[in-house]
Amino acid sequence: MSPPAAPFERRPFGRGPAVSPFCLGTMRATGSPSQMAAVLDAAIAAGINHVETAPAYGAAELYLGQALKTLAARDPGVHNQLVITSKVLPGLTLNDGQQQLRAILERLGLPQLHNLAVHGLNRPEHLHWALGGPGAELLAWALGEGLVGQVGFSSHGSNTLIEQALASGRFNFCSLHLHLLDPARLPIARAALASGIGVLAISPADKGGRLYAPSPELLADCAPFQPLELAYRFLLDQGISTLSLGAEHPSDLSFAAALSGVSPWLEPQHRAALLRLSAARQERLGSEACGQCRACLPCPSSVPIPELLRLRNLAIGHGMTAFTQERYNLIGRAGHWWEAVDASACQRCGDCLPRCPHQLPIPDLLADTHQRLAAAPRRRLWG
């Protein structure tokens, strides 16, 4: 393994060690220890020093620990430069959480984690657990014992919940859904960064729209650049600390390697492509484009109107049928990790209509969304 020719800059990440703009997510490299080792070697060669894992990722921690041991024997200097993040699920008792953290460290072969996150702080009861319940005791114990350097959280929850978590002063970093085609949480991320909180973008390639397998329309909209390259450049230009990259094979790190040493992230030609992307979406959607202002909420039937119309925006605006059908048909089947109510729950009560600043026929658009996207359900990668 050779070092990268043009190393990445290191970005602040809360109070912990600085991290590379890309973070190796280990949830996909779980076929064998050799697969994990090959992916880790490729990540280091690409200039990545941040590695993210979790007990929920199957054998990922065990295989990563084996790869780290091999790496330490071969090149302890590189091994000592890696920043490791793992997670614990909310709801654990103090004793169970302590046992789980010790097991994480044992699997990884480490005396301390740089970063420990609450994995899926998605509901109010999760936040209560982390701030005033057994979770608060667990995090305080982990810090006090020197088993973790800093604590944070990942969230698939509401903007309000995320803002409450960030305002608590308890967390030094967060992992959020921040995507080129779904930038709604960028103001929250910017505020977190301004206050010294590290921000990791969750899965900008996959959950950001399966950008590694773009539709013909999306390819044309982003030309002459690949959609995934534009997505990475866009988020890094926003100042996001680090972007998660869930590599299954070393070749999945090619974009990260190609962007090593890049500065600035957005040149004039990239900004022009982003404008064309936005214009193409608007042209296809016309007056039916949802601006994601969220003024339509709350819905008496608990329909997540903005999220559903965002999927419609992508399906029509960029031809992203495969991705939007996949996401739509996870509704109600992924617990607290995704929405629980789909568009068929709309009762056409009309409460949302006078609130919409663009006077969208929301019940009609929801019916159209359901007709377009409802299909056979698919299984999530991880629970």
Coordinates of C-alpha atoms in Angstrom, one line a residue:
M1 CA 0.0 0.0 0.0
S2 CA 1.4 3.4 -1.0
P3 CA 0.5 6.7 0.6
P4 CA -1.7 9.1 -1.3
A5 CA 0.1 11.4 -3.7
A6 CA -1.9 14.5 -2.6
P7 CA -3.3 14.0 0.9
F8 CA -6.7 15.4 1.9
E9 CA -7.0 18.4 4.1
R10 CA -8.0 17.6 7.7
R11 CA -11.2 19.2 8.9
P12 CA -12.1 19.9 12.6
F13 CA -14.6 17.3 14.0
G14 CA -15.9 18.6 17.3
R15 CA -13.3 18.4 20.0
G16 CA -11.6 15.3 18.6
P17 CA -8.8 14.8 16.1
A18 CA -9.2 16.4 12.7
V19 CA -10.7 14.1 10.0
S20 CA -10.5 13.7 6.2
P21 CA -13.3 15.0 4.1
F22 CA -14.4 11.4 3.4
C23 CA -15.2 8.8 6.1
L24 CA -15.0 5.1 5.4
G25 CA -18.3 3.5 6.4
T26 CA -17.8 -0.2 7.1
M27 CA -21.4 -1.5 6.8
R28 CA -20.9 -3.0 3.3
A29 CA -17.4 -4.6 3.6
T30 CA -18.6 -7.5 5.7
G31 CA -18.2 -10.5 3.4
S32 CA -14.9 -11.5 4.9
P33 CA -11.9 -10.2 6.9
S34 CA -9.9 -9.9 3.6
Q35 CA -12.6 -7.8 2.0
M36 CA -12.5 -5.4 5.0
A37 CA -8.7 -5.3 4.9
A38 CA -8.7 -4.5 1.2
V39 CA -11.2 -1.7 1.6
L40 CA -9.4 -0.2 4.6
D41 CA -6.1 -0.3 2.7
A42 CA -7.7 1.5 -0.3
A43 CA -9.3 4.1 2.0
I44 CA -5.9 4.9 3.5
A45 CA -4.3 5.1 0.1
A46 CA -7.1 7.5 -0.9
G47 CA -6.1 9.8 2.0
I48 CA -9.0 8.8 4.3
N49 CA -8.2 8.8 8.1
H50 CA -11.7 8.5 9.5
V51 CA -13.4 5.1 9.8
E52 CA -17.0 4.7 11.0
T53 CA -18.5 1.4 12.2
A54 CA -21.2 0.0 14.6
P55 CA -22.3 -3.2 16.3
A56 CA -25.5 -3.0 14.1
Y57 CA -23.3 -3.5 11.0
G58 CA -23.0 -7.3 11.4
A59 CA -19.4 -8.5 11.5
A60 CA -18.0 -5.1 10.6
E61 CA -16.4 -4.3 13.9
L62 CA -14.8 -7.7 14.2
Y63 CA -13.4 -7.6 10.7
L64 CA -12.2 -4.0 11.1
G65 CA -10.5 -5.0 14.4
Q66 CA -8.6 -7.7 12.6
A67 CA -7.6 -5.3 9.8
L68 CA -6.4 -2.7 12.3
K69 CA -4.3 -5.3 14.0
T70 CA -2.7 -6.3 10.7
L71 CA -2.2 -2.7 9.8
A72 CA -0.6 -1.9 13.2
A73 CA 1.9 -4.7 12.7
R74 CA 2.8 -3.6 9.2
D75 CA 2.7 0.2 9.6
P76 CA 2.0 1.5 13.2
G77 CA 2.5 5.1 12.1
V78 CA -0.5 4.9 9.8
H79 CA -2.6 2.9 12.3
N80 CA -2.1 5.5 14.9
Q81 CA -3.3 8.3 12.6
L82 CA -6.8 6.7 12.1
V83 CA -9.8 8.2 13.8
I84 CA -12.4 5.6 14.7
T85 CA -16.1 6.2 15.3
S86 CA -18.6 3.6 16.6
K87 CA -22.1 3.7 17.9
V88 CA -24.6 2.4 20.5
L89 CA -28.3 2.2 20.1
P90 CA -30.6 4.3 22.3
G91 CA -32.7 2.6 25.0
L92 CA -30.0 0.5 26.6
T93 CA -29.7 0.2 30.4
L94 CA -26.5 1.6 31.9
N95 CA -25.2 -1.9 32.5
D96 CA -26.0 -3.1 29.0
G97 CA -24.5 0.0 27.5
Q98 CA -21.3 -0.5 29.5
Q99 CA -21.0 -4.1 28.4
Q100 CA -21.7 -3.1 24.8
L101 CA -19.0 -0.4 24.8
R102 CA -16.5 -2.8 26.3
A103 CA -17.4 -5.3 23.6
I104 CA -16.9 -2.7 20.9
L105 CA -13.5 -1.9 22.2
E106 CA -12.6 -5.6 22.4
R107 CA -13.7 -6.3 18.8
L108 CA -11.8 -3.3 17.5
G109 CA -8.7 -4.1 19.6
L110 CA -8.6 -0.5 20.9
P111 CA -8.2 0.9 24.4
Q112 CA -10.3 4.0 23.5
L113 CA -12.7 5.2 20.8
H114 CA -12.2 8.6 19.4
N115 CA -15.9 9.1 18.8
L116 CA -19.0 7.4 20.2
A117 CA -22.4 8.2 18.8
V118 CA -25.9 7.4 19.8
H119 CA -27.0 5.4 16.8
G120 CA -30.4 6.7 15.6
L121 CA -31.5 9.5 18.0
N122 CA -34.8 9.6 16.1
R123 CA -37.6 10.0 18.6
P124 CA -38.2 12.3 21.6
E125 CA -37.8 9.3 24.0
H126 CA -34.4 8.7 22.5
L127 CA -33.3 12.2 23.3
H128 CA -34.7 11.9 26.8
W129 CA -32.7 8.7 27.2
A130 CA -29.5 10.4 26.1
L131 CA -30.0 13.6 28.1
G132 CA -31.7 12.6 31.3
G133 CA -32.0 8.8 31.4
P134 CA -29.6 5.8 31.4
G135 CA -28.0 7.1 28.2
A136 CA -26.8 10.2 30.0
E137 CA -25.2 8.1 32.6
L138 CA -23.7 5.8 30.0
L139 CA -22.1 8.7 28.0
A140 CA -20.8 10.4 31.2
W141 CA -19.3 7.1 32.4
A142 CA -17.7 6.5 29.0
L143 CA -16.1 9.9 29.0
G144 CA -15.1 9.7 32.7
E145 CA -13.4 6.4 32.2
G146 CA -11.5 7.6 29.2
L147 CA -13.1 5.0 27.0
V148 CA -14.2 7.6 24.4
G149 CA -12.8 10.9 23.4
Q150 CA -16.1 12.6 22.6
V151 CA -19.8 11.8 22.1
G152 CA -22.3 12.6 19.4
F153 CA -25.3 11.2 17.7
S154 CA -26.7 10.2 14.3
S155 CA -30.3 11.1 13.5
H156 CA -33.0 10.3 11.0
G157 CA -35.5 12.3 13.0
S158 CA -37.3 15.6 12.6
N159 CA -35.5 18.9 12.3
T160 CA -36.9 20.0 15.6
L161 CA -35.5 17.0 17.4
I162 CA -32.1 17.5 15.8
E163 CA -32.1 21.1 16.8
Q164 CA -33.0 20.2 20.4
A165 CA -30.2 17.7 20.6
L166 CA -27.7 20.2 19.2
A167 CA -28.9 22.9 21.6
S168 CA -28.4 20.6 24.6
G169 CA -24.7 21.1 24.7
R170 CA -24.2 17.4 25.3
F171 CA -22.9 16.4 21.9
N172 CA -19.7 17.3 20.1
F173 CA -20.6 15.9 16.7
C174 CA -23.6 14.7 14.7
S175 CA -24.4 12.6 11.6
L176 CA -27.2 13.9 9.5
H177 CA -28.9 13.3 6.1
L178 CA -27.4 16.0 4.0
H179 CA -27.6 15.5 0.3
L180 CA -27.2 17.4 -3.0
L181 CA -30.8 16.6 -3.9
D182 CA -32.2 17.1 -0.3
P183 CA -30.4 20.1 1.2
A184 CA -33.2 20.9 3.7
R185 CA -31.0 20.2 6.8
L186 CA -28.1 22.3 5.6
P187 CA -29.0 25.3 7.8
I188 CA -28.9 23.0 10.8
A189 CA -25.6 21.7 9.7
R190 CA -24.2 25.2 9.2
A191 CA -25.3 26.3 12.7
A192 CA -23.7 23.2 14.2
L193 CA -20.4 23.8 12.4
A194 CA -20.5 27.5 13.5
S195 CA -20.8 26.4 17.1
G196 CA -17.9 23.9 16.9
I197 CA -19.9 20.7 16.5
G198 CA -18.6 18.3 13.9
V199 CA -21.0 17.2 11.1
L200 CA -20.9 13.9 9.2
A201 CA -23.1 13.6 6.1
I202 CA -24.8 10.2 6.1
S203 CA -24.6 8.3 2.8
P204 CA -24.6 11.1 0.3
A205 CA -24.2 8.5 -2.5
D206 CA -26.9 5.9 -1.6
K207 CA -29.5 7.6 0.5
G208 CA -28.7 10.8 -1.5
G209 CA -30.3 9.1 -4.5
R210 CA -28.3 6.0 -5.5
L211 CA -26.0 8.4 -7.3
Y212 CA -23.6 5.7 -8.2
A213 CA -26.3 4.4 -10.5
P214 CA -27.9 7.6 -11.9
S215 CA -30.9 7.8 -14.2
P216 CA -30.3 8.9 -17.8
E217 CA -32.1 12.2 -16.9
L218 CA -29.8 12.8 -13.9
L219 CA -26.7 12.1 -16.0
A220 CA -27.9 14.6 -18.6
D221 CA -28.8 17.2 -15.9
C222 CA -25.3 17.0 -14.3
A223 CA -23.2 16.7 -17.5
P224 CA -20.3 17.0 -18.1
F225 CA -19.9 15.8 -14.5
Q226 CA -21.0 12.7 -12.8
P227 CA -23.9 13.3 -10.3
L228 CA -21.9 11.7 -7.5
E229 CA -18.9 13.9 -8.0
L230 CA -21.2 17.0 -8.0
A231 CA -22.8 15.8 -4.8
Y232 CA -19.5 15.3 -3.0
R233 CA -18.2 18.7 -4.2
F234 CA -21.4 20.5 -3.2
L235 CA -21.4 19.2 0.4
L236 CA -17.7 19.7 0.9
D237 CA -18.0 23.2 -0.4
Q238 CA -20.7 23.8 2.3
G239 CA -18.0 23.0 4.9
I240 CA -19.4 19.6 6.1
S241 CA -16.7 18.0 8.2
T242 CA -16.8 14.6 6.6
L243 CA -18.9 12.5 4.1
S244 CA -19.7 8.9 4.8
L245 CA -18.6 6.5 2.0
G246 CA -19.9 3.0 2.4
A247 CA -17.4 1.0 0.3
E248 CA -18.0 -2.7 -0.6
H249 CA -15.0 -3.0 -2.8
P250 CA -11.7 -0.9 -3.1
S251 CA -13.0 0.4 -6.5
D252 CA -15.9 2.2 -4.6
L253 CA -13.3 4.6 -3.3
S254 CA -12.3 5.8 -6.8
F255 CA -14.1 9.1 -6.5
A256 CA -12.6 9.9 -3.2
A257 CA -9.2 9.1 -4.5
A258 CA -9.7 11.3 -7.5
L259 CA -10.8 14.2 -5.4
S260 CA -7.7 14.0 -3.1
G261 CA -6.0 17.3 -2.9
V262 CA -8.8 19.2 -4.7
S263 CA -9.2 22.9 -4.0
P264 CA -11.6 24.7 -4.3
W265 CA -14.3 22.1 -4.3
L266 CA -16.6 24.1 -6.6
E267 CA -15.1 25.8 -9.7
P268 CA -17.3 28.0 -11.9
Q269 CA -18.0 25.0 -14.2
H270 CA -19.4 23.0 -11.3
R271 CA -21.6 25.8 -10.1
A272 CA -22.9 26.1 -13.7
A273 CA -23.7 22.4 -13.7
L274 CA -25.6 22.8 -10.4
L275 CA -27.7 25.6 -11.8
R276 CA -28.5 23.5 -14.9
L277 CA -29.5 20.6 -12.6
S278 CA -31.9 22.8 -10.7
A279 CA -33.3 24.3 -13.9
A280 CA -34.0 20.9 -15.4
R281 CA -35.9 19.8 -12.3
Q282 CA -38.0 22.9 -12.3
E283 CA -38.7 22.7 -16.0
R284 CA -40.0 19.1 -15.7
L285 CA -42.1 19.8 -12.6
G286 CA -43.4 23.2 -13.6
S287 CA -45.9 24.7 -11.2
E288 CA -46.2 21.3 -9.3
A289 CA -42.7 21.6 -7.8
C290 CA -42.8 21.4 -4.0
G291 CA -40.4 23.9 -2.5
Q292 CA -40.0 22.0 0.8
C293 CA -41.0 24.9 3.0
R294 CA -43.0 22.7 5.3
A295 CA -45.7 25.3 5.7
C296 CA -48.3 22.5 5.0
L297 CA -47.6 20.8 8.3
P298 CA -48.9 19.6 10.6
C299 CA -51.2 17.2 8.8
P300 CA -54.2 15.9 10.8
S301 CA -53.6 12.4 9.3
S302 CA -49.9 12.6 10.1
V303 CA -49.0 12.4 6.4
P304 CA -45.3 13.6 6.0
I305 CA -46.3 15.8 3.1
P306 CA -42.9 17.5 2.3
E307 CA -41.0 14.2 2.4
L308 CA -43.4 12.5 0.1
L309 CA -43.5 15.4 -2.3
R310 CA -39.7 15.5 -2.3
L311 CA -39.8 11.9 -3.6
R312 CA -42.2 13.1 -6.3
N313 CA -39.9 16.0 -7.1
L314 CA -37.1 13.5 -7.7
A315 CA -39.1 11.0 -9.6
I316 CA -40.5 13.5 -12.1
G317 CA -37.7 16.1 -11.9
H318 CA -34.8 13.7 -12.5
G319 CA -36.3 10.4 -13.6
M320 CA -35.2 8.8 -10.3
T321 CA -38.0 6.2 -10.2
A322 CA -35.9 3.3 -8.9
F323 CA -34.6 5.2 -5.9
T324 CA -37.9 6.9 -5.1
Q325 CA -39.9 3.7 -5.3
E326 CA -37.4 2.0 -3.0
R327 CA -37.7 4.8 -0.4
Y328 CA -41.5 5.1 -0.7
N329 CA -42.0 1.4 -0.1
L330 CA -40.0 1.4 3.0
I331 CA -42.6 3.7 4.6
G332 CA -44.1 1.9 7.6
R333 CA -41.6 -0.9 7.4
A334 CA -38.4 0.5 8.9
G335 CA -39.4 1.4 12.4
H336 CA -38.2 4.8 13.7
W337 CA -35.6 5.0 10.9
W338 CA -38.0 6.2 8.2
E339 CA -41.5 7.6 7.8
A340 CA -44.5 5.6 9.1
V341 CA -47.4 7.0 7.0
D342 CA -47.6 7.1 3.2
A343 CA -49.7 9.2 0.8
S344 CA -52.7 6.8 0.9
A345 CA -53.5 8.2 4.4
C346 CA -54.5 11.6 3.0
Q347 CA -58.2 12.2 3.8
R348 CA -58.4 15.3 1.5
C349 CA -59.4 17.4 4.5
G350 CA -57.9 20.4 2.9
D351 CA -56.1 21.8 5.9
C352 CA -52.8 22.1 4.0
L353 CA -54.2 24.0 1.0
P354 CA -54.4 27.5 2.4
R355 CA -51.0 27.1 4.1
C356 CA -49.1 26.4 0.9
P357 CA -47.4 29.6 -0.4
H358 CA -47.4 28.1 -3.9
Q359 CA -51.0 27.1 -3.9
L360 CA -50.1 23.5 -4.7
P361 CA -53.0 21.0 -5.0
I362 CA -51.5 18.9 -2.3
P363 CA -54.1 16.1 -2.0
D364 CA -53.9 15.6 -5.8
L365 CA -50.1 15.5 -5.7
L366 CA -50.1 13.0 -2.9
A367 CA -52.5 10.8 -4.8
D368 CA -50.2 11.0 -7.8
T369 CA -47.2 10.2 -5.6
H370 CA -48.8 7.0 -4.3
Q371 CA -49.9 5.9 -7.8
R372 CA -46.4 6.5 -9.2
L373 CA -44.3 5.0 -6.4
A374 CA -46.3 2.3 -4.6
A375 CA -44.7 -1.1 -5.4
A376 CA -43.5 -4.2 -3.7
P377 CA -41.6 -3.5 -0.5
R378 CA -37.8 -3.9 -0.2
R379 CA -35.7 -4.7 2.8
R380 CA -33.5 -2.2 4.5
L381 CA -29.7 -2.9 4.6
W382 CA -29.5 -2.5 8.3
G383 CA -32.0 -2.3 11.2

